[in-house]
Amino acid sequence: MDHNATRAGTTRIVFLDYLRVLACLMVIATHCCEPFYIGADGIWQCASENDRIWVSLIDSAMRGAVPLFIMTSSYLLLPLKDDNTTFFKRRFVRVFVPFAVWSCIYAFWPVLMGQMAASELPMRLLHPIWNFNGDSGHLWYIYMLIGLYLFMPVLSPWLKQTSQKAELAFLTVWFVSSLFPYLKEIGAGDLFGECYWNEFHSFWYFSGFIGYLVLAHYIRHHLHWNASRSLSAGLICFLVGYAVTAIPFYYRSFTHEMVREVELTWLYCTPNVILMTFGVFMMCKAIPQQKAPYYGFVNRLSRLSYGVYLLHIIVLYSVFSINITFFIRIPYSLQS
């Protein structure tokens, strides 16, 4: 989400700006849809079959938003071109400072709106030191992103000297590790050294969001496809991933009570979401560097994407708090 990472010298990478705007819209769409299916205490709650269908169709298509943000940030950052001190100073100013400011704003917001007692404010201001407050859950992404930034100086030297085959081998192991949630769902139990006193299995160190850092680097340096191939392969990967994401989600909504159980195929580091993310990334990569449509407008939006991400929840809270009865008659797809 660090938009300054889209520069190489003085030339912006056009398709990354489109990707950033798209990912930002996807995040907003996801959060707009949540009130239609998340009930109290995380219980699945849909008012109608129409809502269930639209949640399954729309939200499932948005699952690549967070991975896309990670890939747009890492596409030009890795391998690092600055020394570690310079790198972290820039991340501190561009990412951490706005994050700290908005963490405080979200701590104050319920108190200012009269939804929470002022006596709770000191703890709410302290809580972001170790984790986000419950009503600013979208900030989980920044904590995760900071962790990736901390690891980039470790990963960068390897990427500078490794071969294409070694990088592909890493991505293969990462993709295999993304199957674990499904293996556990079908009763595989503890795997490769897991037990109640050790959650760090054999593939732990190849799992998680780090794979998207390597994937972005691999695409940039080793996947030199023309626009036609990028579009066709990207579309196929997206459609396959989307089918595996949306269809099981829909049917699990009938058989599981808790939202987190229904959302199994929505996990960011699962094979289907990886395919969707890769597909969208490659399709956007086909956007021409020159004469891209409406690029001036897209460029301006791209520069604002981090700020939009940080503040959009306050806007949504304000909208959701307005009880306008005619919303009930508006189709779910238009409400969202």
CSV table of C-alpha atoms in Angstrom, one decimal:
chain,number,residue,atom,x,y,z
A,1,MET,CA,0.0,0.0,0.0
A,2,ASP,CA,3.1,2.2,0.0
A,3,HIS,CA,2.4,4.1,-3.2
A,4,ASN,CA,5.9,5.5,-3.4
A,5,ALA,CA,7.1,2.0,-4.1
A,6,THR,CA,5.6,2.3,-7.6
A,7,ARG,CA,8.5,4.5,-8.8
A,8,ALA,CA,11.6,3.3,-10.5
A,9,GLY,CA,13.7,6.4,-10.8
A,10,THR,CA,11.2,8.9,-12.0
A,11,THR,CA,8.9,6.6,-14.0
A,12,ARG,CA,5.8,5.3,-12.4
A,13,ILE,CA,4.8,1.7,-13.1
A,14,VAL,CA,1.3,2.3,-14.5
A,15,PHE,CA,-0.3,-1.0,-13.9
A,16,LEU,CA,0.6,-0.9,-10.2
A,17,ASP,CA,-1.5,2.3,-9.8
A,18,TYR,CA,-4.5,0.6,-11.4
A,19,LEU,CA,-3.9,-2.4,-9.1
A,20,ARG,CA,-3.7,-0.3,-6.0
A,21,VAL,CA,-7.0,1.5,-6.8
A,22,LEU,CA,-8.7,-1.8,-7.6
A,23,ALA,CA,-7.4,-3.4,-4.4
A,24,CYS,CA,-8.7,-0.4,-2.4
A,25,LEU,CA,-12.1,-0.6,-3.9
A,26,MET,CA,-12.1,-4.4,-3.2
A,27,VAL,CA,-11.4,-3.8,0.5
A,28,ILE,CA,-14.2,-1.2,0.7
A,29,ALA,CA,-16.6,-3.5,-1.0
A,30,THR,CA,-15.7,-6.3,1.4
A,31,HIS,CA,-16.4,-4.1,4.4
A,32,CYS,CA,-19.6,-2.8,3.0
A,33,CYS,CA,-20.9,-6.4,2.7
A,34,GLU,CA,-20.0,-7.6,6.2
A,35,PRO,CA,-23.1,-6.2,8.0
A,36,PHE,CA,-25.3,-8.4,5.8
A,37,TYR,CA,-23.9,-11.7,7.1
A,38,ILE,CA,-21.9,-11.2,10.4
A,39,GLY,CA,-24.2,-11.3,13.4
A,40,ALA,CA,-23.5,-10.9,17.1
A,41,ASP,CA,-20.4,-12.8,18.4
A,42,GLY,CA,-19.4,-13.8,14.9
A,43,ILE,CA,-22.5,-15.9,14.2
A,44,TRP,CA,-23.5,-16.3,10.6
A,45,GLN,CA,-26.7,-14.3,10.0
A,46,CYS,CA,-28.2,-13.6,6.6
A,47,ALA,CA,-31.6,-12.0,6.3
A,48,SER,CA,-32.5,-13.7,3.0
A,49,GLU,CA,-31.4,-16.1,0.4
A,50,ASN,CA,-30.8,-13.1,-1.9
A,51,ASP,CA,-28.3,-11.8,0.6
A,52,ARG,CA,-26.6,-15.2,0.9
A,53,ILE,CA,-26.2,-15.4,-2.9
A,54,TRP,CA,-24.8,-11.9,-3.3
A,55,VAL,CA,-22.4,-12.2,-0.3
A,56,SER,CA,-21.1,-15.4,-1.9
A,57,LEU,CA,-20.7,-13.9,-5.3
A,58,ILE,CA,-19.4,-10.4,-4.4
A,59,ASP,CA,-17.3,-11.0,-1.4
A,60,SER,CA,-15.6,-14.1,-2.8
A,61,ALA,CA,-14.4,-12.1,-5.8
A,62,MET,CA,-12.8,-9.6,-3.4
A,63,ARG,CA,-10.5,-12.1,-1.5
A,64,GLY,CA,-7.4,-11.0,-3.3
A,65,ALA,CA,-7.5,-7.4,-2.1
A,66,VAL,CA,-5.0,-7.8,0.8
A,67,PRO,CA,-2.6,-10.0,-1.2
A,68,LEU,CA,-2.7,-7.5,-4.1
A,69,PHE,CA,-1.7,-4.7,-1.7
A,70,ILE,CA,1.3,-6.7,-0.5
A,71,MET,CA,2.3,-7.5,-4.1
A,72,THR,CA,2.1,-3.9,-5.3
A,73,SER,CA,4.3,-2.8,-2.3
A,74,SER,CA,6.9,-5.5,-2.8
A,75,TYR,CA,7.0,-5.4,-6.7
A,76,LEU,CA,9.6,-2.7,-6.7
A,77,LEU,CA,10.8,-2.8,-3.1
A,78,LEU,CA,12.5,-6.3,-3.4
A,79,PRO,CA,15.3,-6.7,-3.5
A,80,LEU,CA,16.0,-3.6,-1.4
A,81,LYS,CA,17.9,-0.8,-3.1
A,82,ASP,CA,18.4,1.2,0.1
A,83,ASP,CA,20.5,0.4,3.1
A,84,ASN,CA,18.4,-1.0,6.0
A,85,THR,CA,18.5,2.3,8.0
A,86,THR,CA,17.1,4.3,5.0
A,87,PHE,CA,14.5,1.7,4.2
A,88,PHE,CA,13.1,1.7,7.7
A,89,LYS,CA,13.2,5.5,8.0
A,90,ARG,CA,11.1,5.7,4.9
A,91,ARG,CA,8.6,3.1,6.0
A,92,PHE,CA,8.4,4.8,9.4
A,93,VAL,CA,7.4,8.1,7.9
A,94,ARG,CA,5.1,6.8,5.1
A,95,VAL,CA,3.4,3.9,6.9
A,96,PHE,CA,3.9,3.8,10.6
A,97,VAL,CA,3.3,7.5,11.4
A,98,PRO,CA,-0.1,7.6,9.6
A,99,PHE,CA,-1.0,4.3,11.2
A,100,ALA,CA,-0.2,5.6,14.7
A,101,VAL,CA,-2.3,8.7,14.1
A,102,TRP,CA,-5.3,6.8,12.9
A,103,SER,CA,-5.0,4.2,15.7
A,104,CYS,CA,-5.5,7.2,18.1
A,105,ILE,CA,-8.4,8.5,16.0
A,106,TYR,CA,-10.2,5.2,16.1
A,107,ALA,CA,-9.5,5.0,19.8
A,108,PHE,CA,-11.3,8.4,20.3
A,109,TRP,CA,-14.1,7.9,17.8
A,110,PRO,CA,-16.6,5.8,19.8
A,111,VAL,CA,-16.1,8.2,22.8
A,112,LEU,CA,-16.7,11.3,20.6
A,113,MET,CA,-19.9,9.6,19.2
A,114,GLY,CA,-21.2,8.9,22.7
A,115,GLN,CA,-21.0,5.1,22.1
A,116,MET,CA,-18.4,4.5,24.8
A,117,ALA,CA,-17.6,6.0,28.2
A,118,ALA,CA,-14.6,8.4,28.4
A,119,SER,CA,-13.2,6.3,31.2
A,120,GLU,CA,-12.3,3.6,28.6
A,121,LEU,CA,-10.2,6.0,26.5
A,122,PRO,CA,-6.8,5.5,28.2
A,123,MET,CA,-6.9,1.8,27.7
A,124,ARG,CA,-8.0,2.2,24.1
A,125,LEU,CA,-5.1,4.6,23.4
A,126,LEU,CA,-2.6,2.1,24.9
A,127,HIS,CA,-4.1,-1.0,23.3
A,128,PRO,CA,-2.7,-0.4,19.8
A,129,ILE,CA,0.8,-0.8,21.2
A,130,TRP,CA,0.2,-4.5,21.1
A,131,ASN,CA,-2.9,-4.9,18.9
A,132,PHE,CA,-5.7,-3.1,17.2
A,133,ASN,CA,-8.9,-2.1,19.1
A,134,GLY,CA,-11.9,-4.4,18.3
A,135,ASP,CA,-13.8,-1.7,16.4
A,136,SER,CA,-10.8,-0.9,14.1
A,137,GLY,CA,-10.2,-4.4,12.9
A,138,HIS,CA,-9.0,-3.4,9.4
A,139,LEU,CA,-5.8,-2.2,11.1
A,140,TRP,CA,-4.7,-5.8,11.4
A,141,TYR,CA,-3.3,-5.4,7.9
A,142,ILE,CA,-0.8,-2.7,9.1
A,143,TYR,CA,0.6,-4.9,11.9
A,144,MET,CA,1.1,-7.7,9.4
A,145,LEU,CA,2.7,-5.3,6.9
A,146,ILE,CA,5.1,-4.0,9.5
A,147,GLY,CA,6.1,-7.6,10.1
A,148,LEU,CA,6.8,-8.1,6.4
A,149,TYR,CA,8.9,-4.9,6.3
A,150,LEU,CA,10.9,-6.2,9.2
A,151,PHE,CA,11.6,-9.4,7.2
A,152,MET,CA,12.5,-7.8,3.9
A,153,PRO,CA,16.1,-7.1,4.8
A,154,VAL,CA,16.5,-10.8,5.6
A,155,LEU,CA,14.8,-11.9,2.4
A,156,SER,CA,16.4,-9.3,0.1
A,157,PRO,CA,20.0,-10.8,0.0
A,158,TRP,CA,18.6,-14.2,-1.0
A,159,LEU,CA,16.5,-12.7,-3.8
A,160,LYS,CA,19.6,-10.9,-5.2
A,161,GLN,CA,21.6,-14.0,-5.6
A,162,THR,CA,19.1,-16.9,-6.0
A,163,SER,CA,18.3,-18.6,-9.2
A,164,GLN,CA,14.9,-18.7,-10.9
A,165,LYS,CA,14.6,-22.4,-10.1
A,166,ALA,CA,15.3,-21.8,-6.4
A,167,GLU,CA,12.7,-19.1,-6.3
A,168,LEU,CA,10.2,-21.3,-8.0
A,169,ALA,CA,11.0,-24.1,-5.6
A,170,PHE,CA,10.2,-21.7,-2.7
A,171,LEU,CA,6.9,-20.7,-4.3
A,172,THR,CA,6.0,-24.4,-4.8
A,173,VAL,CA,6.6,-25.2,-1.1
A,174,TRP,CA,4.6,-22.1,-0.2
A,175,PHE,CA,1.7,-23.2,-2.4
A,176,VAL,CA,1.8,-26.7,-0.8
A,177,SER,CA,1.7,-25.1,2.7
A,178,SER,CA,-1.4,-23.2,1.7
A,179,LEU,CA,-3.3,-26.5,1.5
A,180,PHE,CA,-3.0,-27.0,5.3
A,181,PRO,CA,-6.3,-25.4,6.2
A,182,TYR,CA,-8.1,-27.8,3.9
A,183,LEU,CA,-6.2,-30.8,5.1
A,184,LYS,CA,-7.2,-30.0,8.7
A,185,GLU,CA,-10.8,-29.5,7.6
A,186,ILE,CA,-11.0,-33.0,6.3
A,187,GLY,CA,-9.5,-34.5,9.5
A,188,ALA,CA,-5.8,-34.6,8.8
A,189,GLY,CA,-5.1,-33.5,12.4
A,190,ASP,CA,-1.6,-32.4,13.4
A,191,LEU,CA,0.9,-32.4,10.5
A,192,PHE,CA,4.7,-32.6,10.2
A,193,GLY,CA,5.7,-32.1,13.8
A,194,GLU,CA,2.6,-30.2,15.0
A,195,CYS,CA,1.3,-31.1,18.5
A,196,TYR,CA,-0.2,-29.2,21.4
A,197,TRP,CA,3.2,-27.9,22.5
A,198,ASN,CA,4.5,-27.1,19.0
A,199,GLU,CA,2.6,-25.3,16.2
A,200,PHE,CA,5.6,-24.8,14.1
A,201,HIS,CA,5.4,-27.6,11.5
A,202,SER,CA,7.9,-28.3,8.7
A,203,PHE,CA,6.5,-25.9,6.3
A,204,TRP,CA,5.7,-23.1,8.8
A,205,TYR,CA,8.7,-21.0,7.6
A,206,PHE,CA,7.4,-21.1,4.0
A,207,SER,CA,3.8,-20.2,4.8
A,208,GLY,CA,1.8,-17.0,5.1
A,209,PHE,CA,2.0,-13.7,3.4
A,210,ILE,CA,5.8,-13.9,2.8
A,211,GLY,CA,4.9,-16.0,-0.3
A,212,TYR,CA,3.3,-13.0,-1.9
A,213,LEU,CA,6.5,-11.0,-1.5
A,214,VAL,CA,8.4,-13.7,-3.4
A,215,LEU,CA,5.6,-14.1,-6.0
A,216,ALA,CA,5.7,-10.4,-6.9
A,217,HIS,CA,9.5,-10.6,-7.3
A,218,TYR,CA,9.2,-13.7,-9.4
A,219,ILE,CA,6.7,-12.1,-11.7
A,220,ARG,CA,8.8,-9.0,-12.1
A,221,HIS,CA,12.1,-10.7,-12.9
A,222,HIS,CA,11.1,-14.1,-14.4
A,223,LEU,CA,7.6,-13.9,-15.9
A,224,HIS,CA,8.0,-11.9,-19.1
A,225,TRP,CA,4.7,-12.6,-20.8
A,226,ASN,CA,3.1,-10.5,-23.5
A,227,ALA,CA,-0.2,-8.8,-22.8
A,228,SER,CA,-2.3,-11.5,-24.5
A,229,ARG,CA,-0.8,-14.3,-22.5
A,230,SER,CA,-1.0,-12.3,-19.3
A,231,LEU,CA,-4.7,-11.6,-19.9
A,232,SER,CA,-5.7,-15.2,-20.9
A,233,ALA,CA,-3.6,-17.0,-18.2
A,234,GLY,CA,-4.7,-14.4,-15.6
A,235,LEU,CA,-8.4,-14.8,-16.4
A,236,ILE,CA,-8.2,-18.6,-16.2
A,237,CYS,CA,-6.4,-18.5,-12.9
A,238,PHE,CA,-8.9,-16.0,-11.5
A,239,LEU,CA,-12.0,-18.0,-12.6
A,240,VAL,CA,-10.6,-21.3,-11.3
A,241,GLY,CA,-9.7,-19.7,-7.9
A,242,TYR,CA,-13.1,-17.9,-7.8
A,243,ALA,CA,-15.1,-21.0,-8.3
A,244,VAL,CA,-13.2,-22.8,-5.5
A,245,THR,CA,-13.7,-19.8,-3.3
A,246,ALA,CA,-17.4,-18.9,-3.9
A,247,ILE,CA,-19.1,-22.3,-4.3
A,248,PRO,CA,-17.9,-23.9,-1.1
A,249,PHE,CA,-18.5,-20.7,0.8
A,250,TYR,CA,-22.1,-20.7,-0.4
A,251,TYR,CA,-22.8,-24.3,0.7
A,252,ARG,CA,-20.9,-24.0,4.0
A,253,SER,CA,-23.2,-21.1,4.9
A,254,PHE,CA,-25.9,-23.7,5.3
A,255,THR,CA,-24.0,-26.1,7.4
A,256,HIS,CA,-21.8,-23.9,9.7
A,257,GLU,CA,-22.9,-21.5,12.4
A,258,MET,CA,-19.8,-19.4,12.9
A,259,VAL,CA,-18.7,-16.9,10.2
A,260,ARG,CA,-15.0,-18.0,10.6
A,261,GLU,CA,-16.0,-21.5,9.7
A,262,VAL,CA,-18.0,-20.5,6.7
A,263,GLU,CA,-15.1,-18.3,5.6
A,264,LEU,CA,-12.7,-21.2,5.2
A,265,THR,CA,-12.2,-20.7,1.5
A,266,TRP,CA,-11.8,-17.0,2.1
A,267,LEU,CA,-8.5,-17.3,3.9
A,268,TYR,CA,-5.8,-15.2,2.2
A,269,CYS,CA,-3.1,-17.9,2.1
A,270,THR,CA,-5.1,-20.7,0.5
A,271,PRO,CA,-4.5,-22.1,-3.0
A,272,ASN,CA,-7.7,-20.6,-4.5
A,273,VAL,CA,-7.0,-17.1,-3.2
A,274,ILE,CA,-3.4,-17.3,-4.4
A,275,LEU,CA,-4.8,-18.2,-7.9
A,276,MET,CA,-7.3,-15.3,-7.8
A,277,THR,CA,-4.6,-12.9,-6.7
A,278,PHE,CA,-2.1,-14.1,-9.3
A,279,GLY,CA,-4.9,-13.9,-12.0
A,280,VAL,CA,-5.9,-10.3,-11.2
A,281,PHE,CA,-2.2,-9.2,-10.9
A,282,MET,CA,-1.4,-10.6,-14.3
A,283,MET,CA,-4.5,-9.2,-16.0
A,284,CYS,CA,-3.6,-5.7,-14.7
A,285,LYS,CA,0.0,-6.2,-15.7
A,286,ALA,CA,-1.3,-6.3,-19.3
A,287,ILE,CA,-2.3,-2.6,-19.0
A,288,PRO,CA,0.0,-0.6,-21.3
A,289,GLN,CA,2.6,1.6,-19.8
A,290,GLN,CA,1.8,4.3,-22.4
A,291,LYS,CA,-1.7,5.6,-23.1
A,292,ALA,CA,-3.4,3.8,-20.3
A,293,PRO,CA,-7.1,4.9,-20.1
A,294,TYR,CA,-7.9,7.6,-17.5
A,295,TYR,CA,-4.5,7.2,-16.0
A,296,GLY,CA,-4.3,10.7,-14.6
A,297,PHE,CA,-7.4,10.1,-12.5
A,298,VAL,CA,-6.2,6.6,-11.5
A,299,ASN,CA,-2.8,8.0,-10.5
A,300,ARG,CA,-4.4,10.6,-8.2
A,301,LEU,CA,-6.6,7.9,-6.6
A,302,SER,CA,-3.6,5.6,-6.2
A,303,ARG,CA,-1.7,8.3,-4.2
A,304,LEU,CA,-4.6,8.5,-1.8
A,305,SER,CA,-5.1,4.8,-1.4
A,306,TYR,CA,-3.4,4.4,2.0
A,307,GLY,CA,-5.3,7.3,3.5
A,308,VAL,CA,-8.6,5.9,2.1
A,309,TYR,CA,-7.8,2.5,3.6
A,310,LEU,CA,-7.2,4.1,7.0
A,311,LEU,CA,-10.3,6.3,7.1
A,312,HIS,CA,-12.9,4.3,5.2
A,313,ILE,CA,-14.2,2.4,8.2
A,314,ILE,CA,-15.3,5.7,9.9
A,315,VAL,CA,-17.3,6.5,6.8
A,316,LEU,CA,-18.9,3.1,6.8
A,317,TYR,CA,-19.7,3.3,10.5
A,318,SER,CA,-21.5,6.6,9.8
A,319,VAL,CA,-23.4,5.2,6.9
A,320,PHE,CA,-24.4,2.0,8.8
A,321,SER,CA,-25.6,4.0,11.8
A,322,ILE,CA,-28.2,5.7,9.7
A,323,ASN,CA,-31.4,3.7,9.9
A,324,ILE,CA,-33.1,4.4,6.5
A,325,THR,CA,-35.9,2.0,6.1
A,326,PHE,CA,-36.0,2.2,2.3
A,327,PHE,CA,-32.6,0.4,2.2
A,328,ILE,CA,-34.6,-2.8,2.9
A,329,ARG,CA,-36.1,-2.6,-0.5
A,330,ILE,CA,-32.9,-2.0,-2.3
A,331,PRO,CA,-31.2,-5.1,-3.7
A,332,TYR,CA,-28.2,-6.3,-1.8
A,333,SER,CA,-25.9,-5.8,-4.8
A,334,LEU,CA,-26.8,-2.1,-5.0
A,335,GLN,CA,-26.7,-1.6,-1.2
A,336,SER,CA,-23.1,-2.8,-1.1
